[in-house]
mmCIF file of C-alpha atoms in Angstrom:
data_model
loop_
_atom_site.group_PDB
_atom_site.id
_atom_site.type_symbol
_atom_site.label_atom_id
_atom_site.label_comp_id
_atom_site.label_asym_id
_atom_site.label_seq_id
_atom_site.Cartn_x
_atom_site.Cartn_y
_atom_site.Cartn_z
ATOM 1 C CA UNK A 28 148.177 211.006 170.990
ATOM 2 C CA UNK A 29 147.604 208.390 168.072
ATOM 3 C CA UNK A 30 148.869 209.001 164.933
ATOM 4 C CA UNK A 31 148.107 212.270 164.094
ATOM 5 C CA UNK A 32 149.065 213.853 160.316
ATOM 6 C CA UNK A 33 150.662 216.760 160.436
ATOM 7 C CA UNK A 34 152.638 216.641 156.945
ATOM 8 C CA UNK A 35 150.306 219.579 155.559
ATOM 9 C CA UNK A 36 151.960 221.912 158.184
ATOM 10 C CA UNK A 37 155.496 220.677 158.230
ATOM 11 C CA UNK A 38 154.768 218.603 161.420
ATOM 12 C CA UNK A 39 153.201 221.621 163.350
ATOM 13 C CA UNK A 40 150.163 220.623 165.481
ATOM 14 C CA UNK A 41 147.023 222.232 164.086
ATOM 15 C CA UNK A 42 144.840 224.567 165.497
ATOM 16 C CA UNK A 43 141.991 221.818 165.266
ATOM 17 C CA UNK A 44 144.705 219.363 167.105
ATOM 18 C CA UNK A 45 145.578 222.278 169.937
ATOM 19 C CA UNK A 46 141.311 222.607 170.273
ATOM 20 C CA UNK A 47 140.899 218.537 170.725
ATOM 21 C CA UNK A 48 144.037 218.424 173.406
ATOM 22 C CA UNK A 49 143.133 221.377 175.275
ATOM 23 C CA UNK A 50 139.452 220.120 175.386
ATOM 24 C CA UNK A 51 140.795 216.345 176.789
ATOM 25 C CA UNK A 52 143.060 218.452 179.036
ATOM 26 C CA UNK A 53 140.577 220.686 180.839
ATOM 27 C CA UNK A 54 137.562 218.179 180.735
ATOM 28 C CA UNK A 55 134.798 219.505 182.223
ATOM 29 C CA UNK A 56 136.372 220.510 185.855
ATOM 30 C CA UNK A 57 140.005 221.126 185.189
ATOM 31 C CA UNK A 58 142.595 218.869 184.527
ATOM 32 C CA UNK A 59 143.001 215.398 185.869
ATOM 33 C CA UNK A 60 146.405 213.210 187.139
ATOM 34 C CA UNK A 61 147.546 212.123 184.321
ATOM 35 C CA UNK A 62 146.892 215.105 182.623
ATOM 36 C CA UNK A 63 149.257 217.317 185.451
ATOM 37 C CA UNK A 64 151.832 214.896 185.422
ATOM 38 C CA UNK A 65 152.555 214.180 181.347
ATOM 39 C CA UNK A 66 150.252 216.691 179.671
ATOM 40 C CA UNK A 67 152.201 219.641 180.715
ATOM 41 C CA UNK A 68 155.877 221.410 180.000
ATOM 42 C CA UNK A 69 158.852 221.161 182.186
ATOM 43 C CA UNK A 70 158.927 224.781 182.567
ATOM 44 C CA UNK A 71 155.138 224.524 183.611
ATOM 45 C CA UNK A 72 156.023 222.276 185.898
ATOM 46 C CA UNK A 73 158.272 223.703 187.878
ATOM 47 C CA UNK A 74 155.651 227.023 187.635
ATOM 48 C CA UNK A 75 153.027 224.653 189.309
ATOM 49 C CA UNK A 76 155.545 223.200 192.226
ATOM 50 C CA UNK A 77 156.606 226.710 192.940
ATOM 51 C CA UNK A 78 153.102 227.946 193.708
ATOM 52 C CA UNK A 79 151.476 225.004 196.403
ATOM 53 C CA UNK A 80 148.927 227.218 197.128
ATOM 54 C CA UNK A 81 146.990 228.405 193.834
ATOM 55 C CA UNK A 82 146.450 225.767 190.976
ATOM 56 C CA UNK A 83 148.310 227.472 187.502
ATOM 57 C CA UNK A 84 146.233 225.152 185.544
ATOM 58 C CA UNK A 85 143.102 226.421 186.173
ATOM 59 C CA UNK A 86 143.973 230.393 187.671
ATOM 60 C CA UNK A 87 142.088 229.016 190.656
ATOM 61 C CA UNK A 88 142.364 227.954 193.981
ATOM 62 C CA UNK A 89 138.718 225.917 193.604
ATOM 63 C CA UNK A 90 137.733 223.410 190.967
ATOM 64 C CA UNK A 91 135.278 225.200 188.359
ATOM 65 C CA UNK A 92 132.029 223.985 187.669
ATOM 66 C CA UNK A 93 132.423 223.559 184.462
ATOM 67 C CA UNK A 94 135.471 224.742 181.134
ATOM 68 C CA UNK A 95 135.018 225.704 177.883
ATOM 69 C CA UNK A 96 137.594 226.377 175.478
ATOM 70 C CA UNK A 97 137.383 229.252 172.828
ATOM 71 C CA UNK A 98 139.173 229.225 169.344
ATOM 72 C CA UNK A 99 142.354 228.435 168.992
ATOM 73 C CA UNK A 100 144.954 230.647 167.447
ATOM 74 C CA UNK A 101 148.309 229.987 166.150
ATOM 75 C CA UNK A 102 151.636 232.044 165.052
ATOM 76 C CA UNK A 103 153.908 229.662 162.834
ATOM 77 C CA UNK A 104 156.867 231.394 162.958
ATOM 78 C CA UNK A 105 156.655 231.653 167.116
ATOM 79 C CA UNK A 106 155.926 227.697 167.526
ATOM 80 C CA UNK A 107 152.783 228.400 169.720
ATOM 81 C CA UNK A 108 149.668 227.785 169.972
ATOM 82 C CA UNK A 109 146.855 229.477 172.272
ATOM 83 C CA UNK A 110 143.327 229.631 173.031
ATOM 84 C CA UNK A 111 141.255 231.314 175.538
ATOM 85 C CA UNK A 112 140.055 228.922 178.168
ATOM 86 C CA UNK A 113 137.155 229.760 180.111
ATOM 87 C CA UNK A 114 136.259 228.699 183.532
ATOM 88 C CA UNK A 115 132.756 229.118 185.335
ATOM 89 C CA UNK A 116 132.008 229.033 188.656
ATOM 90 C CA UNK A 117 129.272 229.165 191.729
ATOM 91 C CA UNK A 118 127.161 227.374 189.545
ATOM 92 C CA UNK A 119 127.881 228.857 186.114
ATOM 93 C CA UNK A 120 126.906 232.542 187.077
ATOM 94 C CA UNK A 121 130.840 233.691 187.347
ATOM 95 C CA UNK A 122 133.087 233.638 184.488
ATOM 96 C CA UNK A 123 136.859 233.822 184.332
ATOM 97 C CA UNK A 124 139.210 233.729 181.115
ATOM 98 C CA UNK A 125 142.847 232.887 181.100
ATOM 99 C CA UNK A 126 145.273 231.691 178.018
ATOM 100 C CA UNK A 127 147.075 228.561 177.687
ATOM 101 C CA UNK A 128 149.911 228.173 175.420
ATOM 102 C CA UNK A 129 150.607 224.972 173.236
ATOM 103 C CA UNK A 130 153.956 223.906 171.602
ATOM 104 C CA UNK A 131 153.463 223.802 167.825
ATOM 105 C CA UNK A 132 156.379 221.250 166.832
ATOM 106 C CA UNK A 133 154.598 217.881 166.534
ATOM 107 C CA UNK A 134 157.877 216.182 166.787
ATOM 108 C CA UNK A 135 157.474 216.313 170.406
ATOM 109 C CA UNK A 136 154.342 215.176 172.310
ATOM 110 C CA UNK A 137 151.949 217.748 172.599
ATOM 111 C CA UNK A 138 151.658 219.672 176.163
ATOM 112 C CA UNK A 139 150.313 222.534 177.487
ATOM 113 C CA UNK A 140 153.797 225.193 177.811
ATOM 114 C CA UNK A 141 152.322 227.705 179.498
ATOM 115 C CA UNK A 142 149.252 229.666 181.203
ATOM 116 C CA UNK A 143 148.783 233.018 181.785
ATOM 117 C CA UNK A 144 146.116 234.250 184.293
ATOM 118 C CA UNK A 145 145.948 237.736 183.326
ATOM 119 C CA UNK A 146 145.314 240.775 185.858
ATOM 120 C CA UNK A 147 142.264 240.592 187.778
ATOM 121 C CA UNK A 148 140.543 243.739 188.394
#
């Protein structure tokens, strides 16, 4: 990420910063290499290598036809970071929603911490 000011929030990202990565991140059909490899958390990681058969990053087991990601939201005193992110499918007639988390300190390099699928049905 190229130098990005964060002295108005005490180098936390900002919800505009958390929009712009999760938007690269995602692209338009789910996350790319680079993206899985050094966009993401060690503890996400390990989430992803423990489940072979279901991609965390997306909820999915398929690649989407297309992401968008909704507003971002952000508790200071937590750290984090989240947003909605929405996925659409067989052709962009199915909808799904999960949250992905985002690490607030802007001393590190900004990755995606965490994803949570929800309960379907």
């Amino acid at each position: 990420m190229a130098n990005v000011s964060t002295a108005a929030t005490g180098d936390r990202y900002t919800a505009e910063e958390i929009h712009t990565f999760l938007e690269d991140f995602y692209g338009e059909h789910g996350p790319g290499d680079f993206a899985r490899k050094y966009g993401i958390s060690p503890h996400l990681e390990e989430k992803v290598a423990a489940n072979p058969e279901f991609d965390v990053l997306l909820c999915a087991q398929n690649v989407p036809a297309s992401i968008d990601i909704g507003p971002v939201t952000t508790a200071q005193s937590a750290g984090v970071g989240w947003a909605t992110v929405s996925t659409y499918w067989n052709g962009g007639s199915d909808k799904a929603d999960f949250t992905a988390y985002v690490d607030l300190d802007a001393t590190r390099p900004i990755q995606l911490l965490d994803v949570d699928c929800g309960s379907e049905g």
